[in-house]
XYZ file of C-alpha atoms in Angstrom:
664
model
C -22.929 13.418 -18.731
C -21.256 10.461 -20.392
C -21.482 6.956 -18.962
C -17.934 5.811 -18.237
C -16.474 2.416 -17.318
C -14.912 2.002 -14.815
C -16.342 4.909 -12.813
C -13.751 6.664 -10.655
C -16.536 7.795 -8.316
C -17.385 4.186 -7.475
C -14.038 2.386 -7.507
C -10.401 3.356 -7.576
C -9.272 3.435 -11.198
C -5.715 2.443 -12.085
C -4.183 4.471 -14.916
C -1.066 3.403 -16.766
C 0.039 7.021 -17.188
C -0.883 10.593 -16.357
C -1.735 11.058 -20.057
C -4.433 8.393 -19.825
C -5.767 9.971 -16.633
C -6.009 13.318 -18.458
C -8.069 11.791 -21.270
C -10.254 9.973 -18.748
C -11.037 13.170 -16.841
C -11.891 15.020 -20.066
C -14.102 12.103 -21.143
C -16.209 12.458 -17.996
C -17.405 15.814 -19.347
C -18.768 14.381 -22.603
C -22.550 14.882 -22.936
C -25.116 12.109 -22.886
C -25.397 9.644 -24.698
C -21.632 9.163 -25.070
C -20.198 5.978 -23.559
C -16.540 5.588 -22.648
C -14.685 2.336 -21.910
C -11.195 2.638 -20.446
C -8.511 -0.055 -20.737
C -10.203 -2.801 -22.727
C -8.336 -6.073 -23.100
C -9.253 -8.120 -26.173
C -8.413 -11.808 -26.396
C -9.290 -13.317 -29.751
C -8.052 -15.962 -32.149
C -6.350 -14.799 -35.337
C -6.669 -17.172 -38.272
C -2.954 -17.244 -39.036
C -1.276 -16.919 -35.647
C -3.521 -18.303 -32.915
C -4.835 -16.378 -29.921
C -3.673 -12.761 -29.628
C -4.188 -10.318 -26.796
C -4.168 -6.554 -27.008
C -5.161 -3.585 -24.894
C -7.104 -0.608 -26.214
C -6.609 2.536 -24.150
C -10.070 3.991 -24.818
C -13.186 2.967 -26.709
C -15.725 5.751 -27.266
C -19.275 5.039 -28.461
C -22.165 7.255 -29.581
C -25.438 6.003 -31.130
C -24.998 8.532 -33.951
C -21.276 8.055 -34.617
C -20.444 4.461 -33.703
C -17.177 3.354 -32.125
C -13.911 5.321 -31.948
C -10.798 3.424 -30.832
C -8.204 5.765 -29.287
C -4.536 5.054 -28.567
C -2.995 7.460 -26.004
C 0.679 8.444 -25.883
C 2.070 10.644 -23.125
C 5.050 12.972 -23.029
C 6.864 14.560 -25.958
C 7.140 12.800 -29.317
C 9.725 13.010 -32.096
C 9.878 11.458 -35.572
C 12.869 10.621 -37.755
C 11.540 11.586 -41.174
C 14.084 9.499 -43.052
C 13.373 6.238 -41.261
C 9.817 6.799 -40.076
C 10.895 5.868 -36.536
C 8.940 7.461 -33.672
C 10.623 8.352 -30.396
C 9.399 9.272 -26.933
C 11.400 12.152 -25.460
C 11.953 12.143 -21.709
C 12.214 15.175 -19.422
C 15.985 15.350 -19.888
C 15.721 15.485 -23.681
C 16.823 11.885 -24.221
C 14.939 9.837 -26.797
C 14.025 6.179 -27.017
C 12.289 4.351 -29.819
C 8.597 3.445 -29.638
C 6.201 1.684 -31.966
C 4.454 3.820 -34.572
C 1.342 4.981 -32.620
C -0.648 5.536 -35.828
C -0.015 1.966 -36.973
C -0.939 0.728 -33.487
C -4.243 2.582 -33.667
C -5.005 1.066 -37.081
C -4.180 -2.430 -35.808
C -6.393 -1.980 -32.746
C -9.195 -0.647 -34.942
C -8.999 -3.602 -37.337
C -8.928 -6.110 -34.485
C -11.877 -4.418 -32.823
C -13.854 -4.511 -36.067
C -13.251 -8.276 -36.261
C -14.176 -8.611 -32.588
C -17.499 -6.832 -33.124
C -18.287 -8.738 -36.318
C -17.608 -11.964 -34.434
C -20.402 -10.988 -32.061
C -22.723 -9.921 -34.901
C -22.423 -6.211 -34.130
C -22.336 -3.972 -37.199
C -21.446 -0.377 -36.423
C -18.953 2.061 -37.987
C -15.537 1.959 -36.302
C -13.013 4.815 -36.461
C -9.643 5.343 -34.800
C -7.547 8.190 -33.413
C -4.199 8.797 -31.750
C -4.132 11.096 -28.735
C -1.147 13.149 -27.516
C -2.411 15.129 -24.486
C 0.880 17.020 -24.034
C 1.442 17.927 -27.704
C -0.173 20.533 -29.973
C -1.524 19.178 -33.264
C 0.341 21.796 -35.328
C 3.681 20.501 -34.051
C 3.382 17.422 -36.302
C 4.874 17.923 -39.793
C 3.337 16.486 -42.974
C 4.507 12.886 -43.230
C 3.326 9.638 -44.761
C 3.156 8.053 -41.281
C 0.934 10.802 -39.844
C -2.734 11.236 -40.679
C -3.742 14.715 -39.383
C -7.446 13.841 -39.325
C -6.841 11.188 -36.646
C -4.822 13.447 -34.326
C -6.142 14.398 -30.905
C -3.740 16.843 -29.285
C -3.817 19.467 -26.602
C -6.071 21.838 -28.573
C -8.656 19.369 -29.880
C -8.997 17.734 -26.478
C -10.461 20.961 -25.116
C -13.606 20.262 -27.164
C -13.540 16.476 -27.139
C -17.115 15.856 -28.305
C -16.729 18.039 -31.399
C -13.295 16.573 -32.174
C -14.567 12.981 -31.970
C -17.468 13.838 -34.281
C -15.059 15.313 -36.864
C -12.853 12.212 -36.705
C -15.845 9.953 -37.381
C -17.017 12.068 -40.324
C -13.522 11.966 -41.826
C -13.861 8.154 -41.928
C -17.505 7.575 -42.838
C -20.177 9.110 -45.043
C -23.496 10.167 -43.513
C -25.241 7.160 -45.103
C -22.968 4.763 -43.241
C -23.740 6.469 -39.922
C -27.243 5.011 -39.824
C -27.274 1.934 -37.610
C -29.090 0.329 -34.718
C -28.031 1.457 -31.218
C -25.818 -1.215 -29.592
C -25.141 0.455 -26.222
C -26.385 -2.464 -24.136
C -24.528 -5.048 -26.204
C -21.268 -3.107 -25.894
C -21.769 -2.918 -22.128
C -22.235 -6.689 -21.999
C -19.102 -7.344 -24.047
C -16.700 -4.674 -22.797
C -17.761 -4.352 -19.180
C -19.185 -7.797 -18.520
C -16.389 -9.861 -20.022
C -13.456 -8.066 -21.608
C -12.747 -5.168 -19.262
C -10.124 -5.854 -16.632
C -7.742 -3.891 -14.435
C -4.840 -2.866 -16.595
C -1.639 -3.314 -14.554
C -0.200 -6.454 -13.095
C -0.427 -6.559 -9.326
C 3.365 -6.355 -9.222
C 3.221 -2.932 -10.897
C 0.485 -1.765 -8.542
C 2.498 -2.824 -5.507
C 5.635 -1.010 -6.660
C 3.654 2.130 -7.444
C 1.948 2.072 -4.047
C 5.258 1.593 -2.237
C 6.645 4.641 -4.022
C 3.749 6.722 -2.725
C 4.299 5.818 0.926
C 5.752 8.915 2.584
C 9.077 8.374 4.293
C 8.016 9.040 7.880
C 11.616 9.098 9.095
C 12.046 12.487 7.399
C 8.494 13.674 8.127
C 8.983 13.258 11.884
C 12.357 15.012 11.973
C 10.559 18.337 12.414
C 8.934 16.989 15.610
C 12.050 15.550 17.249
C 13.779 18.808 18.179
C 10.870 20.435 20.086
C 10.001 17.131 21.785
C 13.476 16.721 23.264
C 12.926 19.801 25.435
C 9.875 18.227 27.133
C 10.362 16.053 30.222
C 7.157 13.976 29.990
C 5.035 13.628 26.881
C 2.202 11.488 25.551
C 1.926 10.894 21.804
C -1.392 9.529 20.559
C -1.812 8.052 17.129
C -3.815 5.349 15.442
C -2.415 2.523 13.367
C -0.109 3.710 10.596
C 0.526 7.213 11.934
C 4.225 6.593 12.626
C 4.376 6.365 16.431
C 7.174 3.779 16.435
C 9.221 5.690 13.864
C 8.915 8.858 15.918
C 9.948 6.942 19.051
C 13.046 5.507 17.356
C 13.973 8.961 15.983
C 13.830 10.381 19.505
C 15.864 7.459 20.844
C 18.542 8.032 18.198
C 18.716 11.745 18.995
C 19.186 11.120 22.722
C 21.761 8.348 22.282
C 23.787 10.705 20.063
C 23.725 13.190 22.962
C 25.293 10.581 25.235
C 22.104 9.716 27.110
C 21.265 6.224 28.344
C 18.086 5.197 26.519
C 15.612 2.317 26.925
C 12.733 1.543 24.549
C 9.971 -0.754 25.840
C 7.357 -2.475 23.661
C 4.822 -5.268 24.166
C 5.564 -7.569 21.218
C 8.772 -9.625 20.835
C 8.453 -9.293 17.049
C 8.219 -5.504 17.239
C 11.150 -5.381 19.650
C 13.224 -7.430 17.220
C 12.223 -5.176 14.325
C 13.288 -2.064 16.236
C 16.615 -3.646 17.235
C 17.324 -4.186 13.558
C 16.781 -0.511 12.693
C 18.232 1.539 15.581
C 21.675 2.320 16.956
C 23.232 -0.570 18.885
C 23.568 1.710 21.912
C 19.782 1.908 22.327
C 18.427 -0.818 24.595
C 15.173 -2.330 23.296
C 13.113 -4.742 25.394
C 9.628 -6.128 25.844
C 7.905 -5.674 29.182
C 8.276 -9.406 29.828
C 11.981 -9.411 28.930
C 12.599 -6.424 31.208
C 10.803 -8.021 34.167
C 12.577 -11.324 33.517
C 15.947 -9.588 33.778
C 14.942 -8.654 37.343
C 13.697 -12.165 38.143
C 9.961 -11.403 37.810
C 7.454 -13.068 35.479
C 4.721 -10.494 34.918
C 2.164 -13.022 33.697
C 2.765 -16.215 35.714
C 2.678 -16.220 39.506
C 5.512 -18.152 41.275
C 4.903 -20.667 44.064
C 5.522 -18.079 46.790
C 3.043 -15.566 45.385
C 0.307 -14.273 47.670
C -1.973 -13.510 44.746
C -2.684 -15.455 41.543
C -4.167 -14.888 38.107
C -5.181 -11.317 37.284
C -4.395 -10.168 40.834
C -0.780 -11.263 40.364
C -0.530 -9.545 36.963
C -2.083 -6.279 38.095
C -0.878 -5.865 41.674
C 1.743 -8.176 43.136
C 3.953 -8.634 40.038
C 4.510 -4.901 39.394
C 5.223 -4.325 43.093
C 7.851 -7.092 43.094
C 9.333 -5.615 39.901
C 9.520 -2.130 41.476
C 11.328 -3.501 44.510
C 13.766 -5.462 42.328
C 14.535 -2.391 40.199
C 15.167 -0.200 43.236
C 17.653 -2.752 44.634
C 19.823 -2.419 41.526
C 21.770 0.579 40.280
C 20.887 0.509 36.537
C 18.857 3.587 35.582
C 18.033 5.473 32.369
C 18.081 9.114 31.281
C 15.326 8.496 28.740
C 12.498 5.951 28.776
C 10.321 5.516 25.659
C 7.222 3.298 25.983
C 5.623 2.165 22.712
C 2.205 0.427 22.611
C 1.468 1.923 26.051
C -2.164 0.805 25.807
C -0.884 -2.691 26.696
C 0.623 -1.593 30.022
C -1.382 -2.499 33.142
C -2.081 0.609 35.313
C 0.022 -0.520 38.304
C 2.985 -1.410 36.091
C 3.713 2.292 35.682
C 5.031 2.601 39.222
C 7.645 -0.047 38.444
C 8.525 1.466 35.070
C 9.038 4.929 36.549
C 11.533 3.370 38.950
C 13.796 2.836 35.901
C 14.366 6.599 35.575
C 17.680 7.985 36.810
C 15.942 11.040 38.243
C 12.166 11.331 38.379
C 12.391 15.123 38.214
C 14.759 15.531 35.262
C 14.837 12.211 33.351
C 12.550 11.984 30.326
C 9.525 9.750 29.840
C 7.769 9.505 26.463
C 4.644 7.407 26.059
C 3.198 6.356 22.666
C -0.263 4.819 22.474
C -3.379 4.092 20.436
C -6.506 4.022 22.564
C -8.190 1.784 19.965
C -5.671 -1.072 19.972
C -6.079 -2.574 23.420
C -8.135 -2.837 26.588
C -5.534 -4.315 28.936
C -4.102 -0.902 29.792
C -7.453 0.020 31.329
C -6.989 -2.365 34.224
C -9.162 -5.033 35.807
C -12.684 -5.246 34.359
C -12.157 -2.268 32.016
C -13.980 -2.245 28.697
C -11.877 0.516 27.224
C -8.467 2.125 27.623
C -8.689 5.721 28.861
C -5.153 7.164 28.785
C -6.270 10.188 30.799
C -6.957 7.900 33.766
C -3.744 5.860 33.866
C -0.783 7.347 31.972
C 1.893 9.148 34.064
C 2.189 12.024 31.541
C 0.245 15.298 31.078
C -3.042 14.962 29.171
C -2.240 17.571 26.512
C -1.163 14.755 24.185
C 0.418 15.285 20.794
C -1.962 13.708 18.254
C -0.683 12.196 14.986
C -3.641 12.526 12.629
C -2.463 11.224 9.257
C -2.252 7.551 8.309
C 0.821 6.890 6.175
C 0.659 3.091 6.180
C -2.747 2.041 4.854
C -4.648 2.913 1.708
C -7.826 4.944 2.083
C -9.919 1.851 1.394
C -8.234 -0.184 4.147
C -8.660 2.696 6.624
C -12.388 2.866 5.849
C -12.759 -0.922 6.084
C -11.163 -0.953 9.569
C -13.116 2.057 10.860
C -16.273 0.189 12.059
C -14.126 -1.944 14.376
C -12.370 0.852 16.239
C -13.855 1.413 19.675
C -12.887 5.022 20.326
C -15.229 7.815 19.349
C -12.453 10.102 18.146
C -12.094 10.493 14.395
C -9.860 7.940 12.698
C -6.618 9.123 11.103
C -7.086 9.812 7.409
C -5.212 8.438 4.421
C -5.050 10.218 1.077
C -3.632 7.219 -0.793
C -6.269 5.398 -2.914
C -5.903 1.693 -3.605
C -7.815 -1.508 -4.255
C -10.836 -2.606 -2.237
C -10.140 -5.067 0.610
C -11.166 -8.574 -0.431
C -13.630 -10.608 1.662
C -13.437 -14.350 0.923
C -16.223 -16.482 2.384
C -16.301 -20.237 2.833
C -18.593 -22.978 4.142
C -15.991 -25.224 5.788
C -12.283 -25.688 6.396
C -11.775 -27.590 3.139
C -13.217 -24.741 1.095
C -11.239 -22.155 3.086
C -7.961 -23.982 2.427
C -8.770 -24.330 -1.264
C -9.325 -20.583 -1.589
C -6.254 -19.763 0.502
C -4.008 -22.023 -1.582
C -5.319 -20.512 -4.795
C -4.864 -16.944 -3.502
C -1.267 -17.405 -2.342
C -0.305 -19.260 -5.532
C -1.837 -16.526 -7.693
C -0.163 -13.690 -5.782
C 3.285 -15.268 -5.811
C 3.522 -17.227 -9.049
C 1.164 -15.253 -11.314
C 1.703 -11.690 -10.107
C 5.331 -11.837 -9.023
C 4.752 -10.892 -5.373
C 7.733 -12.034 -3.304
C 7.420 -14.217 -0.223
C 8.605 -11.347 1.953
C 5.716 -9.124 0.860
C 2.910 -11.375 2.153
C 1.997 -12.432 5.678
C -0.839 -14.620 6.959
C -2.239 -13.334 10.258
C -4.278 -15.725 12.372
C -6.761 -14.873 15.117
C -5.897 -18.210 16.766
C -2.633 -20.057 17.176
C -2.055 -21.364 13.612
C -1.388 -24.916 14.805
C -4.395 -25.124 17.166
C -7.050 -27.734 16.485
C -9.704 -25.148 15.571
C -7.451 -23.324 13.109
C -8.009 -23.796 9.372
C -4.198 -23.978 9.118
C -3.878 -26.938 11.496
C -1.756 -29.723 10.011
C -0.788 -27.695 6.928
C 2.871 -27.575 5.887
C 2.444 -25.656 2.640
C 0.122 -22.940 1.361
C -0.043 -22.151 -2.350
C 3.157 -24.088 -3.026
C 5.108 -22.187 -0.332
C 6.302 -23.683 2.945
C 4.379 -22.163 5.863
C 6.697 -20.899 8.641
C 6.114 -18.887 11.808
C 7.432 -15.336 11.663
C 10.325 -15.214 14.128
C 12.055 -12.309 15.888
C 15.289 -13.137 14.042
C 13.505 -12.988 10.674
C 11.932 -9.628 11.532
C 15.256 -8.243 12.731
C 16.847 -9.243 9.407
C 14.092 -7.447 7.507
C 12.435 -10.566 6.068
C 9.157 -12.158 7.127
C 9.983 -15.300 5.150
C 12.762 -16.704 2.974
C 12.546 -17.896 -0.611
C 9.996 -20.667 -0.988
C 8.304 -19.808 2.317
C 5.323 -17.788 3.513
C 5.225 -16.288 6.999
C 2.350 -16.798 9.427
C 1.872 -15.057 12.778
C -0.865 -14.431 15.300
C -2.527 -11.048 15.035
C -1.527 -10.116 18.593
C 2.158 -10.884 17.980
C 2.195 -8.711 14.842
C 1.105 -5.493 16.593
C 3.250 -2.551 15.565
C 4.411 -4.294 12.368
C 3.186 -4.105 8.790
C 3.218 -5.997 5.505
C 2.478 -4.983 1.932
C -0.142 -7.736 1.656
C -1.982 -9.199 4.644
C -4.199 -12.295 4.608
C -6.339 -12.608 7.767
C -7.668 -16.042 8.769
C -9.370 -17.789 11.704
C -11.559 -14.839 12.678
C -14.625 -17.090 12.410
C -12.812 -19.852 14.300
C -12.434 -17.427 17.216
C -15.708 -17.767 19.135
C -15.591 -14.276 20.652
C -17.951 -11.826 18.933
C -16.949 -8.444 17.534
C -19.060 -6.719 20.195
C -16.402 -7.835 22.701
C -13.778 -5.045 22.928
C -10.929 -7.583 22.825
C -12.210 -9.050 19.561
C -12.945 -5.687 17.957
C -9.407 -4.597 18.880
C -8.030 -7.794 17.318
C -9.939 -7.144 14.068
C -8.828 -3.510 13.979
C -5.186 -4.459 14.519
C -5.319 -7.195 11.867
C -6.822 -4.995 9.154
C -4.462 -2.076 9.766
C -1.314 -4.207 9.371
C -1.890 -4.169 5.568
C -0.155 -1.404 3.653
C -1.498 -1.997 0.146
C -3.781 -5.033 -0.058
C -5.942 -6.883 2.439
C -7.651 -10.287 2.166
C -10.055 -11.381 4.922
C -11.354 -14.955 5.252
C -14.695 -15.454 7.002
C -17.185 -18.329 7.262
C -20.503 -17.564 5.566
C -22.615 -18.533 8.610
C -20.616 -16.369 11.029
C -22.080 -13.048 12.214
C -18.645 -11.478 11.695
C -18.980 -12.194 7.976
C -22.064 -9.967 7.767
C -20.282 -7.191 9.649
C -17.258 -7.444 7.343
C -19.531 -7.321 4.280
C -21.273 -4.220 5.670
C -17.885 -2.606 6.286
C -16.870 -3.309 2.680
C -20.093 -1.767 1.364
C -19.521 1.381 3.414
C -16.216 2.167 1.683
C -16.402 5.324 -0.362
C -14.030 4.235 -3.075
C -12.734 6.369 -5.870
C -9.705 8.262 -6.981
C -6.905 7.821 -9.446
C -3.955 5.482 -9.141
C -1.447 6.451 -11.805
C 1.295 4.108 -12.927
C 3.848 6.058 -14.912
C 6.874 3.791 -15.049
C 8.553 5.055 -18.208
C 12.238 4.711 -17.393
C 14.411 7.694 -18.133
C 17.298 6.737 -20.366
C 20.822 7.329 -19.084
C 22.758 6.826 -15.858
C 23.132 9.311 -13.042
C 25.295 9.553 -9.964
C 24.425 10.642 -6.455
C 25.371 10.343 -2.805
C 23.478 8.514 -0.072
C 21.919 10.860 2.503
C 19.701 8.309 4.291
C 19.885 4.501 4.280
C 17.177 2.139 5.521
C 17.374 -1.247 3.734
C 13.953 -2.395 4.952
C 12.050 0.726 3.900
C 13.516 3.551 1.880
C 16.894 5.036 0.971
C 17.322 8.681 -0.061
C 19.919 9.691 -2.678
C 20.964 13.259 -3.493
C 21.666 13.686 -7.210
C 25.140 14.953 -8.138
C 24.768 14.842 -11.945
C 22.123 15.755 -14.503
C 19.740 18.715 -14.646
C 18.454 18.170 -11.114
C 21.646 18.340 -9.045
C 20.807 18.624 -5.353
C 17.379 17.033 -5.653
C 16.504 13.816 -3.820
C 15.669 10.460 -5.409
C 14.107 7.571 -3.492
C 15.533 4.041 -3.611
C 12.922 1.438 -2.665
C 13.831 -1.678 -0.697
C 12.833 -4.035 -3.525
C 15.007 -2.150 -6.058
C 17.949 -2.209 -3.651
C 17.464 -5.972 -3.260
C 17.255 -6.497 -7.039
C 20.547 -4.609 -7.418
C 22.282 -7.097 -5.115
C 23.567 -4.418 -2.738
C 23.468 -5.218 0.973
C 24.761 -2.050 2.623
C 25.125 1.609 1.640
C 26.972 4.172 3.750
C 26.064 7.803 4.224
C 27.743 10.055 1.632
C 28.684 6.991 -0.452
C 28.532 7.754 -4.190
C 26.516 5.388 -6.374
C 25.252 5.211 -9.942
C 21.669 4.510 -10.955
C 18.936 4.948 -13.531
C 15.709 6.814 -12.759
C 12.093 5.899 -13.329
C 8.835 7.543 -12.332
C 6.465 5.617 -10.050
C 3.190 7.452 -9.482
C 4.896 10.824 -9.993
C 7.743 9.987 -7.593
C 11.305 9.700 -8.910
C 12.878 6.415 -7.851
C 16.323 4.933 -8.456
C 16.750 1.564 -10.180
C 19.658 -0.473 -11.546
C 21.862 0.736 -8.700
C 25.607 0.084 -8.758
C 28.764 1.178 -6.967
C 30.477 4.247 -8.399
C 33.746 2.327 -8.737
C 32.134 0.301 -11.517
C 31.666 3.351 -13.754
C-alpha cells in the first residue's frame, strides 16, 4: 500500500472538494513504494516578483518515476475553442470562467522543480490534470489540451499504470535513473510545507452546515409524546433534549394549554425565552421559588434548618405549602436539566400541576451532568430512585452538537456506565494548551483569541471562554484582565443570550462552566481547570469537565497547567481519540438567483426555505445564521418569499446573498 500524507486513518483530513476526496481514496490503493502528499503549500521567493505562495493538490512520488504534480478539477468542464477559455459547469447547466487547468499544472510543476532544485534534489518532475467526473474522450483536440497529461474517470481506475504512462510521456528511460529521495521529500513536504488547506473560517461554515436541524428531527417524536401523561427523556450532551422540550411546549401552547418550562441555569432560561412562543412561561427553579417568597438555597432567619438541610428538606416543604395556598396551576410541566433537582423538590414541583391525575409532566435529564439530583451525600444521580415518572425512559442516542473527536475527548470524564451518544461528524482534534504559570497561560490565551478572530475571521459571537472558577476570583488566570486577544472581556448575560449573541463587536464572552449548562458555542476555550483544586476523581469535578467539553460544537481548546494531574488525564484523553474521516469543503457557488418561501425561521440556528424556482422546485434549502446576518435581514416570516443564491457546503445546499423578493 502507498504511504500517504496526511493519513485519514490517523487524523481527520479536510478536502477542498469531493473531487479531491475521490483522488485521495484512489491513491490509498496505490502499491508500495508510491508516496502521496495531499494539499502541499509552497512558499518561495521568485526572482522577479518576491515571495509567492501556491497550493498543489497532489504530489505523487515513486523511486522509479520521480515526482508527478497533479491539479484536480471537479464537476463538468467546458472549453470555448475560439477564445481558449475554460468554464466550470454547475448542476443547473450554468457556466462560469475558471483558469486554464493545464496552464496551472505547468506553473505548479515549474515552481516545484525550482523548489526541489533549491534544496539540491534532482529528480524528474512531471505534471497531470485530473478530472474525476469527466471521461478523457470527451475532450476535443485543442492547443490548450495535452491528452497525455489527462487523468479522467477511466484512467483513474488504474491509477498506478496511468501515472507511469504520464511519466514516460515526459521523460526518456535514461532520465529515470536517480537516487531515491523519499526521506528528503518527507522532511520537506510533511515536516515543513504541508499544512491544513482551508482557512478556519471555511471549516467552521462547513461544519455548521452539517449540523442536523434537530427542530425538524424531533417533530416525529412530538405527536406520540403528547398522548403520554408522565414521561422521562434521557439524553447526553448534544442529543437535543432542550429542543425536544421546547417543541412539546409549543405544541401544547397551540392547543390552548397552560405550560411552564423549568430549568436550572438563568442563561439557559433566557435562551429558551428568546426562541419559544411568548405564551410559554420559562423559569429557573430559583426564580419560581422566589415568586412564592422562598429562597431555595439560603435559609431565612426563621428557618429551623440551615445549610444542606434547608436546601433539601425545609425549603421544598415551604415552597409546596406556598404553591398550594395560591390558585395558579399548569396543564403541562416540562423540567429540563432534571439531574439538578433535589429529590424532595419534586413534591413541591408536582404541586404546580392543575390535576395530578390528568396534567402532564415531562422530565428531561442527563445522568452524567450532575450529582445534586441524587440528594444528600450521593456520589451519583440515579433517576430511577428519585424521578416522579415511569422508568421506561425514552433515550436519545445520537449527538448532534459535538464532533466525533470532541465526543471521544469528553468520554473519559462521564461517570455513567451507559454508552455515550455517538456523533458521525468528523472534525479537528481538541487542542490541549499547557502552561507553567499564569503569565504563560495569559500569553497563550491572548495569542489564541487574536489568531481566531483577526487571522481566521471567527466572529466574537462564535467564541466563548468557559471558566471553572469565577473569572474575577483571585485564583483565576483571568483576574484583573480587561481584554483578551484585543477583545474586551465581558460576562455572558441572560439578555445577551436571549438576543442570540454571546458578545457584541469588539468583545469576547466569558462565563462559568456551571452557568453555561444547556448552551453551546461553535468554539469553546476552557480555562481555570487547574486553578480548581478539586480532582477529577471527585464526581462534581468530573461532571464540570464533561459539561465544559461538550459545550463545543466544532472546536475545543483546553488550558491546563503542566504540573497538574488533570493535565495528564487530558493528554491521555486526547491520545485515546480514534481520529479519521473526511471533511469535504465544496463551496463552489452556483451561478444565478433563485426564489423560495420560508417554511421555518430560527435566526439563532437555521432557517429552512422551500424552492419555488429552478430545477428543484419543492426541495428545501438551509439558510445558516451567519449568512442571514451577513445579508442584513433581521426577521423572516413563514411563507415569506425571498431571493437567494445557492452554494454547497459539505454536500448540503445552503442559501447565501439573501434579499427580499420586492427587490427583484
